[in-house]
mmCIF file of C-alpha atoms in Angstrom:
data_model
loop_
_atom_site.group_PDB
_atom_site.id
_atom_site.type_symbol
_atom_site.label_atom_id
_atom_site.label_comp_id
_atom_site.label_asym_id
_atom_site.label_seq_id
_atom_site.Cartn_x
_atom_site.Cartn_y
_atom_site.Cartn_z
ATOM 1 C CA UNK A 802 -4.035 -1.440 3.548
ATOM 2 C CA UNK A 803 -3.695 -4.857 4.395
ATOM 3 C CA UNK A 804 -0.649 -6.007 6.455
ATOM 4 C CA UNK A 805 0.862 -9.403 5.867
ATOM 5 C CA UNK A 806 3.058 -10.892 8.633
ATOM 6 C CA UNK A 807 5.218 -13.959 8.134
ATOM 7 C CA UNK A 808 6.588 -16.337 10.711
ATOM 8 C CA UNK A 809 9.166 -17.405 11.489
ATOM 9 C CA UNK A 810 11.708 -14.796 10.271
ATOM 10 C CA UNK A 811 14.033 -17.597 9.627
ATOM 11 C CA UNK A 812 13.506 -21.534 9.596
ATOM 12 C CA UNK A 813 16.595 -23.835 10.005
ATOM 13 C CA UNK A 814 15.708 -27.124 8.455
ATOM 14 C CA UNK A 815 17.741 -30.167 7.483
ATOM 15 C CA UNK A 816 17.709 -31.347 3.899
ATOM 16 C CA UNK A 817 15.022 -34.098 3.496
ATOM 17 C CA UNK A 818 12.890 -32.621 6.410
ATOM 18 C CA UNK A 819 9.570 -30.972 6.336
ATOM 19 C CA UNK A 820 9.301 -27.030 6.416
ATOM 20 C CA UNK A 821 6.181 -25.272 7.361
ATOM 21 C CA UNK A 822 5.937 -21.505 6.798
ATOM 22 C CA UNK A 823 3.119 -19.295 8.015
ATOM 23 C CA UNK A 824 1.474 -16.045 6.761
ATOM 24 C CA UNK A 825 -1.319 -14.106 8.345
ATOM 25 C CA UNK A 826 -3.241 -11.345 6.960
ATOM 26 C CA UNK A 827 -4.533 -8.239 9.102
ATOM 27 C CA UNK A 828 -8.006 -8.838 7.477
ATOM 28 C CA UNK A 829 -9.609 -11.528 5.377
ATOM 29 C CA UNK A 830 -7.986 -12.061 1.809
ATOM 30 C CA UNK A 831 -10.285 -14.907 1.036
ATOM 31 C CA UNK A 832 -8.004 -17.230 -1.015
ATOM 32 C CA UNK A 833 -6.500 -14.456 -2.873
ATOM 33 C CA UNK A 834 -2.852 -15.293 -1.650
ATOM 34 C CA UNK A 835 0.313 -16.075 -3.595
ATOM 35 C CA UNK A 836 3.704 -17.457 -2.496
ATOM 36 C CA UNK A 837 6.892 -16.648 -4.105
ATOM 37 C CA UNK A 838 10.361 -18.150 -3.830
ATOM 38 C CA UNK A 839 13.519 -15.872 -3.962
ATOM 39 C CA UNK A 840 17.073 -17.049 -4.241
ATOM 40 C CA UNK A 841 20.072 -14.670 -3.663
ATOM 41 C CA UNK A 842 20.783 -12.407 -6.747
ATOM 42 C CA UNK A 843 17.691 -13.605 -8.499
ATOM 43 C CA UNK A 844 14.162 -12.312 -9.067
ATOM 44 C CA UNK A 845 11.246 -13.801 -7.120
ATOM 45 C CA UNK A 846 9.420 -16.946 -8.765
ATOM 46 C CA UNK A 847 5.755 -17.574 -8.344
ATOM 47 C CA UNK A 848 5.224 -20.963 -6.513
ATOM 48 C CA UNK A 849 1.589 -20.940 -5.421
ATOM 49 C CA UNK A 850 -1.490 -18.601 -6.218
ATOM 50 C CA UNK A 851 -5.192 -18.881 -5.003
ATOM 51 C CA UNK A 852 -3.588 -20.118 -1.687
ATOM 52 C CA UNK A 853 -3.194 -23.676 -2.821
ATOM 53 C CA UNK A 854 -2.737 -23.804 -6.566
ATOM 54 C CA UNK A 855 0.794 -24.715 -7.776
ATOM 55 C CA UNK A 856 2.072 -22.655 -10.660
ATOM 56 C CA UNK A 857 3.387 -24.280 -13.787
ATOM 57 C CA UNK A 858 6.422 -26.463 -13.273
ATOM 58 C CA UNK A 859 6.428 -26.263 -9.457
ATOM 59 C CA UNK A 860 7.157 -29.609 -7.878
ATOM 60 C CA UNK A 861 4.571 -31.298 -5.935
ATOM 61 C CA UNK A 862 6.676 -31.143 -2.696
ATOM 62 C CA UNK A 863 5.323 -27.536 -2.564
ATOM 63 C CA UNK A 864 1.954 -27.094 -1.294
ATOM 64 C CA UNK A 865 -0.240 -24.345 0.006
ATOM 65 C CA UNK A 866 -3.204 -24.191 2.222
ATOM 66 C CA UNK A 867 -5.502 -21.608 4.196
ATOM 67 C CA UNK A 868 -8.093 -19.011 3.649
ATOM 68 C CA UNK A 869 -9.206 -15.918 5.285
ATOM 69 C CA UNK A 870 -6.441 -14.741 7.483
ATOM 70 C CA UNK A 871 -4.221 -17.809 8.123
ATOM 71 C CA UNK A 872 -1.993 -19.247 5.244
ATOM 72 C CA UNK A 873 0.519 -22.032 5.187
ATOM 73 C CA UNK A 874 3.359 -22.929 2.763
ATOM 74 C CA UNK A 875 4.588 -26.565 3.263
ATOM 75 C CA UNK A 876 7.675 -27.949 1.620
ATOM 76 C CA UNK A 877 7.339 -31.743 2.206
ATOM 77 C CA UNK A 878 11.035 -32.807 1.864
ATOM 78 C CA UNK A 879 13.516 -29.981 1.447
ATOM 79 C CA UNK A 880 15.809 -30.275 -1.481
ATOM 80 C CA UNK A 881 19.101 -28.188 -1.569
ATOM 81 C CA UNK A 882 17.633 -25.996 -4.139
ATOM 82 C CA UNK A 883 14.735 -25.059 -1.779
ATOM 83 C CA UNK A 884 17.004 -23.056 0.589
ATOM 84 C CA UNK A 885 15.679 -19.442 -0.242
ATOM 85 C CA UNK A 886 13.458 -16.776 1.023
ATOM 86 C CA UNK A 887 9.854 -16.982 0.646
ATOM 87 C CA UNK A 888 7.174 -14.269 0.630
ATOM 88 C CA UNK A 889 3.495 -14.303 0.811
ATOM 89 C CA UNK A 890 1.506 -11.686 -1.145
ATOM 90 C CA UNK A 891 -2.205 -10.730 -0.891
ATOM 91 C CA UNK A 892 -4.176 -9.661 -4.026
ATOM 92 C CA UNK A 893 -7.661 -9.410 -2.603
ATOM 93 C CA UNK A 894 -7.742 -5.704 -1.767
ATOM 94 C CA UNK A 895 -5.553 -3.498 -4.116
ATOM 95 C CA UNK A 896 -4.046 -1.183 -4.517
ATOM 96 C CA UNK A 897 -1.701 -1.701 -2.817
ATOM 97 C CA UNK A 898 -0.768 -5.341 -3.440
ATOM 98 C CA UNK A 899 1.340 -6.189 -0.063
ATOM 99 C CA UNK A 900 3.885 -8.649 0.850
ATOM 100 C CA UNK A 901 4.859 -10.288 4.014
ATOM 101 C CA UNK A 902 8.454 -9.542 5.124
ATOM 102 C CA UNK A 903 9.739 -12.926 4.067
ATOM 103 C CA UNK A 904 10.906 -16.134 5.835
ATOM 104 C CA UNK A 905 14.290 -17.239 5.167
ATOM 105 C CA UNK A 906 14.767 -21.127 4.978
ATOM 106 C CA UNK A 907 18.310 -22.016 5.756
ATOM 107 C CA UNK A 908 20.305 -25.238 6.045
ATOM 108 C CA UNK A 909 20.456 -26.598 9.569
ATOM 109 C CA UNK B 1047 9.146 -18.151 -23.418
ATOM 110 C CA UNK B 1048 8.086 -14.880 -21.573
ATOM 111 C CA UNK B 1049 11.095 -12.541 -21.152
ATOM 112 C CA UNK B 1050 11.156 -9.345 -19.240
ATOM 113 C CA UNK B 1051 14.318 -7.336 -19.303
ATOM 114 C CA UNK B 1052 14.623 -4.207 -17.400
ATOM 115 C CA UNK B 1053 17.333 -1.261 -18.005
ATOM 116 C CA UNK B 1054 18.124 2.197 -17.115
ATOM 117 C CA UNK B 1055 19.132 1.849 -13.590
ATOM 118 C CA UNK B 1056 22.316 3.573 -12.197
ATOM 119 C CA UNK B 1057 23.675 6.061 -9.729
ATOM 120 C CA UNK B 1058 21.676 9.208 -9.314
ATOM 121 C CA UNK B 1059 21.892 12.155 -6.806
ATOM 122 C CA UNK B 1060 19.152 12.932 -4.507
ATOM 123 C CA UNK B 1061 16.559 15.032 -6.276
ATOM 124 C CA UNK B 1062 17.446 13.621 -9.520
ATOM 125 C CA UNK B 1063 15.630 11.671 -12.311
ATOM 126 C CA UNK B 1064 15.798 8.427 -13.902
ATOM 127 C CA UNK B 1065 13.739 6.480 -16.361
ATOM 128 C CA UNK B 1066 13.450 2.730 -16.348
ATOM 129 C CA UNK B 1067 12.474 0.502 -19.259
ATOM 130 C CA UNK B 1068 11.132 -3.104 -19.404
ATOM 131 C CA UNK B 1069 11.439 -4.770 -22.769
ATOM 132 C CA UNK B 1070 8.900 -7.760 -23.161
ATOM 133 C CA UNK B 1071 8.974 -10.600 -25.454
ATOM 134 C CA UNK B 1072 7.232 -14.068 -25.806
ATOM 135 C CA UNK B 1073 3.831 -12.702 -24.957
ATOM 136 C CA UNK B 1074 1.206 -10.661 -26.610
ATOM 137 C CA UNK B 1075 2.272 -7.436 -24.449
ATOM 138 C CA UNK B 1076 -0.945 -5.317 -25.089
ATOM 139 C CA UNK B 1077 -2.914 -8.125 -23.449
ATOM 140 C CA UNK B 1078 -1.450 -7.975 -20.121
ATOM 141 C CA UNK B 1079 -1.439 -5.646 -17.037
ATOM 142 C CA UNK B 1080 1.918 -4.714 -15.913
ATOM 143 C CA UNK B 1081 3.721 -3.533 -12.779
ATOM 144 C CA UNK B 1082 7.004 -2.278 -11.206
ATOM 145 C CA UNK B 1083 8.130 -3.632 -7.900
ATOM 146 C CA UNK B 1084 11.240 -2.914 -5.903
ATOM 147 C CA UNK B 1085 13.375 -4.365 -3.288
ATOM 148 C CA UNK B 1086 15.710 -2.349 -1.286
ATOM 149 C CA UNK B 1087 19.051 -3.787 -0.327
ATOM 150 C CA UNK B 1088 18.597 -6.730 2.120
ATOM 151 C CA UNK B 1089 14.771 -5.882 2.495
ATOM 152 C CA UNK B 1090 11.351 -7.346 1.230
ATOM 153 C CA UNK B 1091 9.409 -6.799 -1.761
ATOM 154 C CA UNK B 1092 7.377 -3.544 -2.454
ATOM 155 C CA UNK B 1093 4.734 -2.900 -5.055
ATOM 156 C CA UNK B 1094 5.450 0.433 -6.660
ATOM 157 C CA UNK B 1095 3.069 0.793 -9.820
ATOM 158 C CA UNK B 1096 0.431 -0.646 -11.867
ATOM 159 C CA UNK B 1097 -0.804 -0.047 -15.505
ATOM 160 C CA UNK B 1098 -3.557 -1.763 -17.157
ATOM 161 C CA UNK B 1099 -3.157 -3.482 -20.615
ATOM 162 C CA UNK B 1100 -4.527 -0.570 -22.461
ATOM 163 C CA UNK B 1101 -3.123 2.126 -20.081
ATOM 164 C CA UNK B 1102 -6.407 3.377 -19.007
ATOM 165 C CA UNK B 1103 -5.846 2.473 -15.309
ATOM 166 C CA UNK B 1104 -2.917 3.342 -13.342
ATOM 167 C CA UNK B 1105 -2.098 3.070 -9.750
ATOM 168 C CA UNK B 1106 0.829 4.073 -7.336
ATOM 169 C CA UNK B 1107 2.183 2.975 -4.028
ATOM 170 C CA UNK B 1108 1.811 6.062 -1.707
ATOM 171 C CA UNK B 1109 5.510 6.137 -1.150
ATOM 172 C CA UNK B 1110 5.960 7.260 -4.864
ATOM 173 C CA UNK B 1111 2.913 8.933 -5.726
ATOM 174 C CA UNK B 1112 3.452 12.422 -7.454
ATOM 175 C CA UNK B 1113 7.054 11.559 -8.198
ATOM 176 C CA UNK B 1114 6.916 8.342 -10.347
ATOM 177 C CA UNK B 1115 5.070 7.951 -13.588
ATOM 178 C CA UNK B 1116 4.452 4.433 -15.241
ATOM 179 C CA UNK B 1117 3.651 4.416 -18.879
ATOM 180 C CA UNK B 1118 3.751 1.852 -21.626
ATOM 181 C CA UNK B 1119 4.211 1.485 -25.477
ATOM 182 C CA UNK B 1120 2.160 -1.442 -26.668
ATOM 183 C CA UNK B 1121 3.460 -1.233 -30.120
ATOM 184 C CA UNK B 1122 7.189 -1.446 -28.858
ATOM 185 C CA UNK B 1123 6.321 -4.127 -26.341
ATOM 186 C CA UNK B 1124 7.789 -1.776 -23.623
ATOM 187 C CA UNK B 1125 7.045 -0.724 -20.109
ATOM 188 C CA UNK B 1126 8.548 2.479 -18.519
ATOM 189 C CA UNK B 1127 8.934 4.216 -14.932
ATOM 190 C CA UNK B 1128 9.930 7.890 -15.017
ATOM 191 C CA UNK B 1129 11.168 8.389 -11.526
ATOM 192 C CA UNK B 1130 11.683 12.117 -10.401
ATOM 193 C CA UNK B 1131 12.636 13.785 -7.132
ATOM 194 C CA UNK B 1132 14.531 10.786 -6.182
ATOM 195 C CA UNK B 1133 15.355 10.279 -2.555
ATOM 196 C CA UNK B 1134 17.816 7.877 -0.801
ATOM 197 C CA UNK B 1135 15.133 5.574 0.422
ATOM 198 C CA UNK B 1136 14.195 4.755 -3.324
ATOM 199 C CA UNK B 1137 17.494 2.894 -3.606
ATOM 200 C CA UNK B 1138 16.479 -0.460 -4.627
ATOM 201 C CA UNK B 1139 16.209 -3.044 -7.415
ATOM 202 C CA UNK B 1140 13.407 -2.433 -9.526
ATOM 203 C CA UNK B 1141 11.556 -5.436 -11.190
ATOM 204 C CA UNK B 1142 8.909 -5.335 -13.888
ATOM 205 C CA UNK B 1143 6.487 -8.056 -13.397
ATOM 206 C CA UNK B 1144 3.585 -9.282 -15.509
ATOM 207 C CA UNK B 1145 -0.137 -9.461 -14.007
ATOM 208 C CA UNK B 1146 -1.530 -12.842 -14.233
ATOM 209 C CA UNK B 1147 -4.417 -13.061 -16.777
ATOM 210 C CA UNK B 1148 -6.461 -15.034 -14.308
ATOM 211 C CA UNK B 1149 -5.892 -13.517 -10.960
ATOM 212 C CA UNK B 1150 -4.051 -10.509 -9.674
ATOM 213 C CA UNK B 1151 -0.636 -12.075 -8.696
ATOM 214 C CA UNK B 1152 2.558 -11.583 -10.454
ATOM 215 C CA UNK B 1153 3.412 -14.368 -12.574
ATOM 216 C CA UNK B 1154 6.629 -13.367 -14.687
ATOM 217 C CA UNK B 1155 9.323 -11.213 -13.406
ATOM 218 C CA UNK B 1156 12.321 -9.477 -14.936
ATOM 219 C CA UNK B 1157 15.639 -9.855 -13.631
ATOM 220 C CA UNK B 1158 15.738 -6.364 -12.091
ATOM 221 C CA UNK B 1159 17.633 -3.037 -12.418
ATOM 222 C CA UNK B 1160 19.447 -1.387 -9.603
ATOM 223 C CA UNK B 1161 18.902 2.284 -8.835
ATOM 224 C CA UNK B 1162 21.056 3.867 -6.317
ATOM 225 C CA UNK B 1163 20.343 7.287 -5.113
ATOM 226 C CA UNK B 1164 23.226 8.835 -3.454
ATOM 227 C CA UNK B 1165 25.425 11.948 -3.353
#
């Protein structure tokens, strides 16, 4: 099973600033990695797949990068609606599909 | 618009059973792989089970293998999860999610249904 590790657990950022979230895989997942956003009381929403492809309707301020075992989600200028929990997920080796433990982006 | 609506959650005693349903609309349901995932209170996301579009391929997480059964009715655009021998650690919000047709991530999610296992 591939273990996904996200850092930091919590990121405190001011509106308008850049946020950088990291995700590491225990073995290579190529670019078979997705990022999801989850707000309180809501289901997760797909942001990025293929490590860097934005899903339909996702603003350009969200970008993903990386391959192999190291990945980054960058939010270029945080808006109020971006404060949420973000999860990475690998789909290179399955089953099981595995998620990181999440990074909470909170208002500084 | 793709919509996935789960139902069937509730309070059940340890050792009991529950059947979750997911009604799909806005998509050709029979063309898509489907999944169940869950999220324990205050915790992260966990994939639970997968079923291929035709139902010919099925996978389970080790944590539920032998206790949960996934199935689908393509004629009724519905996905199911039969949960038996429930444990306290099965307490979670259960989501149904569509498998992307191009890669293997989850591109549409339902709003979830809460299952609470407690005496």
